[in-house]
Amino acid sequence: MRSFHPAAILVFFAAMTIPSMIANNPVYTAVSLIGAVMMLLLNRSRSGIARELAGYFVIFAAMSLLNPIFVHRGSTPLLFINGKAVTLEATLYGICSAMRLVTAVIWCRSFSIIMTSDRIFCLTGKLSPKISAVLTMTVRFIPDMIAQGRKISSYSRTSGKFGDSAYDRLRRALSVFSALVTWSIESAVMTADSMKARGFELRGRTAYSRFVWSAEDFVLIALSGASCAAAVLLSGRFNLQFYPSLNRPASGTAALIAASAAAAAAFLFPIIFTLIIESRRGRRNENN
């Protein structure tokens, strides 16, 4: 995905995320979830990926179980807990809602990995330099703050100033938080002064961008737009009605197949394109 233009990347993830939140059908959501997981595996480093996927599964399981426990709507009871019915409709709705939430979160996670600060600056730099600066600093600030917090915490542990009691741990945590806030304010002020000294707000100032449009970018935008339009326009025909009883739309099969096929084509294109690039690089390395 990093080989595409930032505008194409933005359109792609918007087209994948928005229908996943709108479509209320487990089949379409499952197709989008498969694409989200594949995209995450393709762009995420291997370290910690299993733990991250396990966290998403915990969120999915928790939402799937909580909805039928606290919501007792539906006409098909499965069992009774303290006189309250756990219905089939509430269970299926909880599973579908949890799947939609996890799918959207994974798409957004992949977007945050791929859309770095230089890509955000490429999109917003010409529109509004101030907004671009704020967004760039925010995206860069969060990982820098996490890394700095770990450094400060490590220094605090090895200093020997605090003991192992609960009170000392609380004091150490407050000390680390205070130092981290001070560092973050100082870093933000220094960055703002540096950008102002370099004439960031001057009129007519040009900005360099290493991103160039290609034919693949337009293909990705076209596929993403078609997928999003198909899902949004056809969602009313294949959305399931869970309450008061499960009701599948009679005309939803063809619409569901069309929307799912469009979504699959959209998220498979960058994956296949990336695999082609990697295979070409492997062949060049073998030839060299």
mmCIF file of C-alpha atoms in Angstrom:
data_model
loop_
_atom_site.group_PDB
_atom_site.id
_atom_site.type_symbol
_atom_site.label_atom_id
_atom_site.label_comp_id
_atom_site.label_asym_id
_atom_site.label_seq_id
_atom_site.Cartn_x
_atom_site.Cartn_y
_atom_site.Cartn_z
ATOM 1 C CA MET A 1 0.000 0.000 0.000
ATOM 2 C CA ARG A 2 2.916 2.380 0.568
ATOM 3 C CA SER A 3 3.603 2.435 -3.173
ATOM 4 C CA PHE A 4 0.264 4.135 -3.885
ATOM 5 C CA HIS A 5 -0.382 7.870 -3.777
ATOM 6 C CA PRO A 6 -1.647 9.173 -0.405
ATOM 7 C CA ALA A 7 -4.903 10.372 -1.978
ATOM 8 C CA ALA A 8 -5.556 6.902 -3.385
ATOM 9 C CA ILE A 9 -4.768 5.365 0.001
ATOM 10 C CA LEU A 10 -7.222 7.733 1.715
ATOM 11 C CA VAL A 11 -10.001 6.941 -0.764
ATOM 12 C CA PHE A 12 -9.335 3.208 -0.437
ATOM 13 C CA PHE A 13 -9.554 3.060 3.343
ATOM 14 C CA ALA A 14 -12.587 5.350 3.438
ATOM 15 C CA ALA A 15 -14.316 3.136 0.883
ATOM 16 C CA MET A 16 -13.489 0.031 2.911
ATOM 17 C CA THR A 17 -14.356 1.400 6.359
ATOM 18 C CA ILE A 18 -17.604 3.296 5.747
ATOM 19 C CA PRO A 19 -19.591 0.411 4.157
ATOM 20 C CA SER A 20 -18.315 -1.952 6.839
ATOM 21 C CA MET A 21 -19.993 0.235 9.444
ATOM 22 C CA ILE A 22 -23.207 0.697 7.448
ATOM 23 C CA ALA A 23 -23.860 -2.775 6.078
ATOM 24 C CA ASN A 24 -25.840 -4.884 8.543
ATOM 25 C CA ASN A 25 -25.181 -8.276 7.008
ATOM 26 C CA PRO A 26 -22.733 -10.826 8.472
ATOM 27 C CA VAL A 27 -21.718 -12.166 5.042
ATOM 28 C CA TYR A 28 -20.635 -8.776 3.682
ATOM 29 C CA THR A 29 -19.021 -7.862 7.000
ATOM 30 C CA ALA A 30 -17.092 -11.149 7.001
ATOM 31 C CA VAL A 31 -15.766 -10.399 3.512
ATOM 32 C CA SER A 32 -14.641 -6.958 4.661
ATOM 33 C CA LEU A 33 -13.135 -8.440 7.831
ATOM 34 C CA ILE A 34 -11.054 -10.889 5.800
ATOM 35 C CA GLY A 35 -9.754 -8.003 3.703
ATOM 36 C CA ALA A 36 -8.969 -5.946 6.801
ATOM 37 C CA VAL A 37 -6.994 -8.788 8.401
ATOM 38 C CA MET A 38 -5.103 -9.468 5.168
ATOM 39 C CA MET A 39 -4.225 -5.797 4.843
ATOM 40 C CA LEU A 40 -3.047 -5.666 8.449
ATOM 41 C CA LEU A 41 -0.873 -8.755 8.012
ATOM 42 C CA LEU A 42 0.574 -7.281 4.836
ATOM 43 C CA ASN A 43 1.598 -3.965 6.387
ATOM 44 C CA ARG A 44 2.152 -4.783 10.061
ATOM 45 C CA SER A 45 5.467 -6.058 11.402
ATOM 46 C CA ARG A 46 5.425 -9.638 12.646
ATOM 47 C CA SER A 47 6.379 -8.723 16.197
ATOM 48 C CA GLY A 48 3.252 -8.475 18.315
ATOM 49 C CA ILE A 49 0.791 -9.232 15.518
ATOM 50 C CA ALA A 50 -0.556 -12.330 17.278
ATOM 51 C CA ARG A 51 -1.192 -10.363 20.474
ATOM 52 C CA GLU A 52 -2.939 -7.600 18.532
ATOM 53 C CA LEU A 53 -5.217 -10.041 16.721
ATOM 54 C CA ALA A 54 -5.963 -11.718 20.054
ATOM 55 C CA GLY A 55 -7.016 -8.331 21.435
ATOM 56 C CA TYR A 56 -9.434 -7.866 18.553
ATOM 57 C CA PHE A 57 -10.851 -11.320 19.208
ATOM 58 C CA VAL A 58 -11.404 -10.435 22.872
ATOM 59 C CA ILE A 59 -13.330 -7.303 21.820
ATOM 60 C CA PHE A 60 -15.403 -9.370 19.404
ATOM 61 C CA ALA A 61 -16.174 -12.044 22.007
ATOM 62 C CA ALA A 62 -17.048 -9.494 24.693
ATOM 63 C CA MET A 63 -19.500 -7.598 22.475
ATOM 64 C CA SER A 64 -21.038 -10.806 21.149
ATOM 65 C CA LEU A 65 -21.733 -12.042 24.682
ATOM 66 C CA LEU A 66 -22.824 -8.781 26.287
ATOM 67 C CA ASN A 67 -25.559 -7.927 23.792
ATOM 68 C CA PRO A 68 -27.753 -11.042 24.327
ATOM 69 C CA ILE A 69 -27.191 -10.826 28.091
ATOM 70 C CA PHE A 70 -28.430 -7.241 28.427
ATOM 71 C CA VAL A 71 -30.792 -7.048 25.428
ATOM 72 C CA HIS A 72 -33.763 -9.393 25.593
ATOM 73 C CA ARG A 73 -35.585 -8.417 22.421
ATOM 74 C CA GLY A 74 -36.479 -11.092 19.908
ATOM 75 C CA SER A 75 -39.054 -13.827 19.451
ATOM 76 C CA THR A 76 -36.836 -16.927 19.611
ATOM 77 C CA PRO A 77 -35.593 -17.642 23.149
ATOM 78 C CA LEU A 78 -32.546 -19.897 23.440
ATOM 79 C CA LEU A 79 -32.282 -20.078 27.231
ATOM 80 C CA PHE A 80 -33.293 -18.158 30.348
ATOM 81 C CA ILE A 81 -30.958 -16.497 32.864
ATOM 82 C CA ASN A 82 -32.654 -15.248 36.049
ATOM 83 C CA GLY A 83 -35.961 -15.280 34.226
ATOM 84 C CA LYS A 84 -34.584 -13.214 31.319
ATOM 85 C CA ALA A 85 -34.628 -14.723 27.859
ATOM 86 C CA VAL A 86 -31.445 -14.930 25.782
ATOM 87 C CA THR A 87 -32.864 -14.715 22.294
ATOM 88 C CA LEU A 88 -31.479 -15.857 18.965
ATOM 89 C CA GLU A 89 -32.070 -12.432 17.430
ATOM 90 C CA ALA A 90 -30.115 -10.606 20.138
ATOM 91 C CA THR A 91 -27.264 -13.112 19.853
ATOM 92 C CA LEU A 92 -26.994 -12.773 16.081
ATOM 93 C CA TYR A 93 -27.266 -8.996 16.304
ATOM 94 C CA GLY A 94 -24.463 -8.926 18.882
ATOM 95 C CA ILE A 95 -22.222 -11.046 16.671
ATOM 96 C CA CYS A 96 -22.927 -8.900 13.612
ATOM 97 C CA SER A 97 -22.383 -5.633 15.520
ATOM 98 C CA ALA A 98 -19.142 -6.913 17.062
ATOM 99 C CA MET A 99 -17.902 -7.992 13.650
ATOM 100 C CA ARG A 100 -18.667 -4.556 12.194
ATOM 101 C CA LEU A 101 -16.839 -2.800 15.020
ATOM 102 C CA VAL A 102 -13.753 -5.025 14.833
ATOM 103 C CA THR A 103 -13.668 -4.689 11.034
ATOM 104 C CA ALA A 104 -13.743 -0.888 11.223
ATOM 105 C CA VAL A 105 -11.076 -0.851 13.946
ATOM 106 C CA ILE A 106 -8.727 -3.078 11.923
ATOM 107 C CA TRP A 107 -9.170 -0.965 8.792
ATOM 108 C CA CYS A 108 -8.390 2.160 10.819
ATOM 109 C CA ARG A 109 -5.384 0.423 12.360
ATOM 110 C CA SER A 110 -3.955 -0.373 8.931
ATOM 111 C CA PHE A 111 -4.648 3.205 7.862
ATOM 112 C CA SER A 112 -2.705 4.572 10.834
ATOM 113 C CA ILE A 113 0.261 2.348 9.945
ATOM 114 C CA ILE A 114 0.368 3.301 6.271
ATOM 115 C CA MET A 115 -0.656 6.975 6.414
ATOM 116 C CA THR A 116 2.513 8.458 7.882
ATOM 117 C CA SER A 117 3.099 12.143 8.614
ATOM 118 C CA ASP A 118 4.691 12.850 5.219
ATOM 119 C CA ARG A 119 1.648 11.390 3.449
ATOM 120 C CA ILE A 120 -0.708 13.497 5.543
ATOM 121 C CA PHE A 121 1.381 16.562 4.770
ATOM 122 C CA CYS A 122 1.168 15.723 1.061
ATOM 123 C CA LEU A 123 -2.646 15.722 1.245
ATOM 124 C CA THR A 124 -3.202 18.792 3.418
ATOM 125 C CA GLY A 125 -0.087 20.907 2.828
ATOM 126 C CA LYS A 126 -1.447 22.800 -0.149
ATOM 127 C CA LEU A 127 -4.937 23.235 1.319
ATOM 128 C CA SER A 128 -3.988 24.606 4.725
ATOM 129 C CA PRO A 129 -0.405 24.700 6.032
ATOM 130 C CA LYS A 130 -1.579 25.232 9.613
ATOM 131 C CA ILE A 131 -3.941 22.260 9.600
ATOM 132 C CA SER A 132 -1.254 20.178 7.915
ATOM 133 C CA ALA A 133 1.254 21.144 10.600
ATOM 134 C CA VAL A 134 -1.167 20.255 13.401
ATOM 135 C CA LEU A 135 -2.043 16.887 11.859
ATOM 136 C CA THR A 136 1.597 16.058 11.134
ATOM 137 C CA MET A 137 2.672 16.968 14.656
ATOM 138 C CA THR A 138 -0.196 14.951 16.145
ATOM 139 C CA VAL A 139 0.581 11.813 14.155
ATOM 140 C CA ARG A 140 4.269 12.082 15.019
ATOM 141 C CA PHE A 141 3.674 13.175 18.594
ATOM 142 C CA ILE A 142 1.799 10.069 19.773
ATOM 143 C CA PRO A 143 4.524 7.453 19.023
ATOM 144 C CA ASP A 144 7.252 9.861 20.189
ATOM 145 C CA MET A 145 5.396 10.421 23.455
ATOM 146 C CA ILE A 146 5.021 6.674 24.016
ATOM 147 C CA ALA A 147 8.738 6.089 23.373
ATOM 148 C CA GLN A 148 9.745 9.001 25.619
ATOM 149 C CA GLY A 149 7.430 7.750 28.368
ATOM 150 C CA ARG A 150 9.129 4.370 28.282
ATOM 151 C CA LYS A 151 12.562 6.015 28.536
ATOM 152 C CA ILE A 152 11.531 8.164 31.492
ATOM 153 C CA SER A 153 9.947 5.175 33.220
ATOM 154 C CA SER A 154 13.101 3.118 32.704
ATOM 155 C CA TYR A 155 15.297 5.889 34.121
ATOM 156 C CA SER A 156 12.979 6.269 37.096
ATOM 157 C CA ARG A 157 13.120 2.557 37.905
ATOM 158 C CA THR A 158 16.931 2.406 37.829
ATOM 159 C CA SER A 159 17.484 5.624 39.776
ATOM 160 C CA GLY A 160 16.775 3.977 43.134
ATOM 161 C CA LYS A 161 14.758 6.969 44.287
ATOM 162 C CA PHE A 162 11.519 5.053 44.690
ATOM 163 C CA GLY A 163 10.822 1.814 46.524
ATOM 164 C CA ASP A 164 8.510 -1.098 45.756
ATOM 165 C CA SER A 165 5.567 -0.146 47.938
ATOM 166 C CA ALA A 166 2.250 0.932 46.474
ATOM 167 C CA TYR A 167 2.829 4.497 47.630
ATOM 168 C CA ASP A 168 6.262 4.639 45.986
ATOM 169 C CA ARG A 169 4.895 3.194 42.744
ATOM 170 C CA LEU A 170 2.217 5.876 42.739
ATOM 171 C CA ARG A 171 4.847 8.574 43.340
ATOM 172 C CA ARG A 172 6.979 7.186 40.516
ATOM 173 C CA ALA A 173 4.014 7.131 38.135
ATOM 174 C CA LEU A 174 3.147 10.745 38.955
ATOM 175 C CA SER A 175 6.798 11.736 38.511
ATOM 176 C CA VAL A 176 6.960 10.062 35.116
ATOM 177 C CA PHE A 177 3.695 11.711 34.061
ATOM 178 C CA SER A 178 4.932 15.143 35.147
ATOM 179 C CA ALA A 179 8.205 14.749 33.271
ATOM 180 C CA LEU A 180 6.393 13.493 30.187
ATOM 181 C CA VAL A 181 3.988 16.446 30.137
ATOM 182 C CA THR A 182 6.898 18.865 30.520
ATOM 183 C CA TRP A 183 8.780 17.193 27.684
ATOM 184 C CA SER A 184 5.726 17.204 25.402
ATOM 185 C CA ILE A 185 5.062 20.927 25.914
ATOM 186 C CA GLU A 186 8.710 21.793 25.359
ATOM 187 C CA SER A 187 8.855 19.623 22.221
ATOM 188 C CA ALA A 188 5.706 21.219 20.782
ATOM 189 C CA VAL A 189 7.012 24.760 21.400
ATOM 190 C CA MET A 190 10.396 23.966 19.860
ATOM 191 C CA THR A 191 8.766 22.427 16.790
ATOM 192 C CA ALA A 192 6.464 25.416 16.308
ATOM 193 C CA ASP A 193 9.365 27.887 16.649
ATOM 194 C CA SER A 194 11.481 25.870 14.226
ATOM 195 C CA MET A 195 8.742 25.777 11.593
ATOM 196 C CA LYS A 196 8.058 29.479 11.980
ATOM 197 C CA ALA A 197 11.759 30.296 11.616
ATOM 198 C CA ARG A 198 11.841 28.357 8.363
ATOM 199 C CA GLY A 199 9.041 30.450 6.882
ATOM 200 C CA PHE A 200 6.332 27.822 7.052
ATOM 201 C CA GLU A 201 3.514 30.406 6.958
ATOM 202 C CA LEU A 202 4.912 32.536 4.136
ATOM 203 C CA ARG A 203 2.699 32.996 1.096
ATOM 204 C CA GLY A 204 3.792 31.375 -2.132
ATOM 205 C CA ARG A 205 5.938 28.855 -0.319
ATOM 206 C CA THR A 206 6.239 25.612 -2.253
ATOM 207 C CA ALA A 207 6.494 22.160 -0.751
ATOM 208 C CA TYR A 208 8.345 19.146 -2.060
ATOM 209 C CA SER A 209 6.445 15.908 -2.470
ATOM 210 C CA ARG A 210 7.997 12.619 -3.484
ATOM 211 C CA PHE A 211 4.620 11.070 -4.317
ATOM 212 C CA VAL A 212 3.713 10.802 -8.014
ATOM 213 C CA TRP A 213 0.443 9.687 -9.532
ATOM 214 C CA SER A 214 0.422 6.453 -11.535
ATOM 215 C CA ALA A 215 -2.107 4.342 -13.409
ATOM 216 C CA GLU A 216 -2.375 1.971 -10.445
ATOM 217 C CA ASP A 217 -3.581 4.839 -8.261
ATOM 218 C CA PHE A 218 -6.489 5.611 -10.579
ATOM 219 C CA VAL A 219 -7.390 1.924 -10.789
ATOM 220 C CA LEU A 220 -7.420 1.699 -6.986
ATOM 221 C CA ILE A 221 -9.600 4.812 -6.693
ATOM 222 C CA ALA A 222 -12.024 3.489 -9.315
ATOM 223 C CA LEU A 223 -12.331 0.083 -7.640
ATOM 224 C CA SER A 224 -12.686 1.634 -4.192
ATOM 225 C CA GLY A 225 -15.337 4.081 -5.348
ATOM 226 C CA ALA A 226 -17.299 1.367 -7.117
ATOM 227 C CA SER A 227 -17.113 -0.882 -4.056
ATOM 228 C CA CYS A 228 -18.278 1.856 -1.694
ATOM 229 C CA ALA A 229 -21.096 2.932 -4.010
ATOM 230 C CA ALA A 230 -22.286 -0.648 -4.476
ATOM 231 C CA ALA A 231 -22.294 -1.323 -0.736
ATOM 232 C CA VAL A 232 -24.071 1.917 0.179
ATOM 233 C CA LEU A 233 -26.667 1.756 -2.593
ATOM 234 C CA LEU A 234 -27.395 -1.955 -2.184
ATOM 235 C CA SER A 235 -27.188 -2.113 1.604
ATOM 236 C CA GLY A 236 -30.906 -1.495 1.958
ATOM 237 C CA ARG A 237 -31.598 -4.596 -0.117
ATOM 238 C CA PHE A 238 -29.323 -7.052 1.707
ATOM 239 C CA ASN A 239 -29.407 -5.700 5.268
ATOM 240 C CA LEU A 240 -30.890 -8.140 7.753
ATOM 241 C CA GLN A 241 -33.737 -7.258 10.069
ATOM 242 C CA PHE A 242 -33.013 -8.803 13.473
ATOM 243 C CA TYR A 243 -35.929 -7.482 15.563
ATOM 244 C CA PRO A 244 -38.557 -8.483 16.428
ATOM 245 C CA SER A 245 -37.742 -11.627 14.424
ATOM 246 C CA LEU A 246 -35.001 -12.509 11.982
ATOM 247 C CA ASN A 247 -36.108 -11.513 8.500
ATOM 248 C CA ARG A 248 -33.890 -11.866 5.440
ATOM 249 C CA PRO A 249 -34.825 -9.592 2.502
ATOM 250 C CA ALA A 250 -36.162 -11.605 -0.404
ATOM 251 C CA SER A 251 -34.219 -9.578 -3.002
ATOM 252 C CA GLY A 252 -30.987 -9.455 -1.031
ATOM 253 C CA THR A 253 -29.017 -12.383 -2.498
ATOM 254 C CA ALA A 254 -28.019 -10.754 -5.790
ATOM 255 C CA ALA A 255 -27.329 -7.426 -4.106
ATOM 256 C CA LEU A 256 -25.226 -9.109 -1.444
ATOM 257 C CA ILE A 257 -23.164 -10.994 -4.025
ATOM 258 C CA ALA A 258 -22.596 -7.830 -6.064
ATOM 259 C CA ALA A 259 -21.516 -5.739 -3.071
ATOM 260 C CA SER A 260 -19.304 -8.498 -1.651
ATOM 261 C CA ALA A 261 -17.647 -9.060 -5.026
ATOM 262 C CA ALA A 262 -16.956 -5.321 -5.378
ATOM 263 C CA ALA A 263 -15.445 -5.194 -1.886
ATOM 264 C CA ALA A 264 -13.298 -8.269 -2.564
ATOM 265 C CA ALA A 265 -12.037 -6.809 -5.844
ATOM 266 C CA ALA A 266 -11.199 -3.532 -4.116
ATOM 267 C CA PHE A 267 -9.109 -4.942 -1.272
ATOM 268 C CA LEU A 268 -7.552 -7.721 -3.370
ATOM 269 C CA PHE A 269 -6.159 -5.290 -5.939
ATOM 270 C CA PRO A 270 -3.523 -3.649 -3.677
ATOM 271 C CA ILE A 271 -2.652 -7.052 -2.182
ATOM 272 C CA ILE A 272 -2.087 -8.619 -5.613
ATOM 273 C CA PHE A 273 -0.246 -5.492 -6.762
ATOM 274 C CA THR A 274 2.053 -5.687 -3.735
ATOM 275 C CA LEU A 275 2.756 -9.376 -4.310
ATOM 276 C CA ILE A 276 3.639 -8.631 -7.944
ATOM 277 C CA ILE A 277 6.070 -5.929 -6.834
ATOM 278 C CA GLU A 278 7.692 -8.266 -4.315
ATOM 279 C CA SER A 279 8.061 -11.027 -6.911
ATOM 280 C CA ARG A 280 9.704 -8.589 -9.338
ATOM 281 C CA ARG A 281 12.123 -7.479 -6.652
ATOM 282 C CA GLY A 282 12.973 -11.094 -5.899
ATOM 283 C CA ARG A 283 13.673 -11.790 -9.564
ATOM 284 C CA ARG A 284 15.913 -8.716 -9.802
ATOM 285 C CA ASN A 285 17.863 -9.792 -6.748
ATOM 286 C CA GLU A 286 18.335 -13.272 -8.206
ATOM 287 C CA ASN A 287 19.521 -11.835 -11.505
ATOM 288 C CA ASN A 288 21.952 -9.506 -9.779
#
